[in-house]
Short mmCIF file of C-alpha atoms in Angstrom, two decimals:
data_model
loop_
_atom_site.label_atom_id
_atom_site.label_comp_id
_atom_site.label_asym_id
_atom_site.label_seq_id
_atom_site.Cartn_x
_atom_site.Cartn_y
_atom_site.Cartn_z
CA MET A 1 0.21 0.07 0.13
CA PRO A 2 1.47 3.55 -1.46
CA GLN A 3 2.40 5.94 1.58
CA LEU A 4 1.02 9.21 2.05
CA PRO A 5 3.12 12.09 2.79
CA ALA A 6 3.60 13.95 6.31
CA ARG A 7 0.54 16.76 6.60
CA ASN A 8 3.53 19.24 7.47
CA THR A 9 5.64 17.97 3.51
CA ALA A 10 5.37 21.07 1.62
CA PHE A 11 3.75 20.59 -1.45
CA ARG A 12 6.37 21.92 -5.42
CA LEU A 13 4.52 22.27 -8.40
CA PRO A 14 6.83 20.78 -11.55
CA GLY A 15 8.65 23.79 -13.14
CA ALA A 16 6.25 24.37 -16.09
CA LEU A 17 3.32 23.51 -13.82
CA ALA A 18 4.25 26.60 -11.22
CA LEU A 19 5.33 29.25 -14.26
CA ALA A 20 1.92 27.78 -16.27
CA LEU A 21 -0.16 29.13 -12.95
CA ALA A 22 1.79 32.15 -12.15
CA LEU A 23 0.89 33.34 -15.69
CA ALA A 24 -2.19 32.64 -15.61
CA LEU A 25 -2.44 34.46 -12.24
CA ALA A 26 -0.93 37.28 -13.90
CA VAL A 27 -3.22 37.65 -17.01
CA SER A 28 -6.34 37.50 -14.71
CA ALA A 29 -4.69 40.35 -12.57
CA ALA A 30 -4.15 42.47 -15.89
CA ALA A 31 -7.68 42.03 -16.85
CA HIS A 32 -9.05 42.69 -13.48
CA ALA A 33 -6.92 46.22 -13.51
CA LEU A 34 -8.48 46.87 -17.50
CA LYS A 35 -11.78 46.25 -17.03
CA ASP A 36 -14.35 49.10 -16.55
CA GLN A 37 -11.70 51.77 -16.74
CA PRO A 38 -12.47 54.82 -19.23
CA VAL A 39 -12.55 54.40 -23.10
CA LEU A 40 -11.27 57.13 -24.26
CA GLY A 41 -7.43 56.89 -25.03
CA MET A 42 -7.39 53.60 -24.27
CA GLU A 43 -5.27 51.08 -25.96
CA ILE A 44 -7.17 48.87 -28.30
CA LEU A 45 -5.35 46.98 -30.74
CA LYS A 46 -1.90 46.35 -30.16
CA GLY A 47 1.05 44.49 -32.36
CA LEU A 48 -1.26 44.39 -35.69
CA HIS A 49 1.24 43.19 -38.65
CA LYS A 50 0.71 44.30 -42.33
CA GLY A 51 -0.24 41.09 -44.04
CA ASP A 52 -1.02 40.14 -47.82
CA ASP A 53 -4.89 40.36 -46.87
CA GLY A 54 -5.15 42.83 -44.09
CA TRP A 55 -3.06 43.21 -40.49
CA ASP A 56 -2.89 40.08 -38.15
CA GLY A 57 -0.56 38.45 -35.45
CA GLY A 58 -1.87 41.48 -32.82
CA THR A 59 -4.01 41.65 -29.83
CA ILE A 60 -7.79 43.37 -29.23
CA LEU A 61 -9.45 44.67 -25.87
CA ASP A 62 -12.23 43.86 -24.65
CA PRO A 63 -12.60 46.91 -22.73
CA ASN A 64 -16.15 45.70 -21.17
CA ASN A 65 -14.34 42.73 -19.28
CA GLY A 66 -10.93 43.73 -19.39
CA LYS A 67 -9.64 40.14 -21.58
CA THR A 68 -7.46 40.31 -25.42
CA TYR A 69 -7.78 38.23 -27.77
CA ARG A 70 -5.68 37.57 -30.92
CA SER A 71 -7.14 39.71 -34.06
CA GLN A 72 -6.84 40.55 -37.06
CA LEU A 73 -8.78 43.46 -39.65
CA ARG A 74 -9.18 44.67 -42.63
CA VAL A 75 -9.58 47.85 -44.34
CA VAL A 76 -12.66 47.94 -46.24
CA ASP A 77 -15.37 50.32 -48.56
CA GLY A 78 -12.28 52.58 -49.40
CA GLY A 79 -10.50 52.93 -46.08
CA ASN A 80 -13.94 54.04 -44.37
CA LYS A 81 -14.33 50.53 -42.52
CA ILE A 82 -12.67 48.10 -40.83
CA GLU A 83 -13.57 44.78 -40.30
CA VAL A 84 -12.19 43.34 -37.18
CA ARG A 85 -12.47 40.03 -35.41
CA GLY A 86 -10.71 38.65 -32.19
CA TYR A 87 -10.55 35.27 -31.42
CA ILE A 88 -9.41 32.43 -29.12
CA GLY A 89 -6.92 30.12 -30.66
CA ILE A 90 -7.78 30.63 -34.31
CA PRO A 91 -9.95 32.58 -35.86
CA LEU A 92 -12.52 30.12 -36.57
CA LEU A 93 -13.58 30.62 -32.98
CA GLY A 94 -14.50 34.42 -32.50
CA ARG A 95 -16.51 36.64 -32.54
CA SER A 96 -16.43 40.14 -35.96
CA GLN A 97 -17.27 43.64 -35.74
CA SER A 98 -17.50 46.38 -38.35
CA TRP A 99 -16.28 49.88 -37.48
CA LEU A 100 -16.83 53.08 -39.47
CA ARG A 101 -14.96 55.87 -39.83
CA GLU A 102 -16.59 58.96 -38.60
CA GLN A 103 -17.20 61.60 -41.03
#
């Protein structure tokens, strides 16, 4: 029969698991800090790179919940509109919006 560790024995997480947990907690804290902040002047899109079919490889912030998602966008309608997509993992698992330029 296997022996259980003594009650006073410290529990140690494997290095990779401890790092993943620390990163998850840091992301959660950052999201909480951005939640319900004034949107005016907030940086919503970050790190996008120009590609053949638009811009991708960046992130987008949802100011309502403070979470960031991977993003891509395309300029359409002669530059008067952009189609923005935020997603988790792959673009299929996401949501799109169209943003119109103010005249």
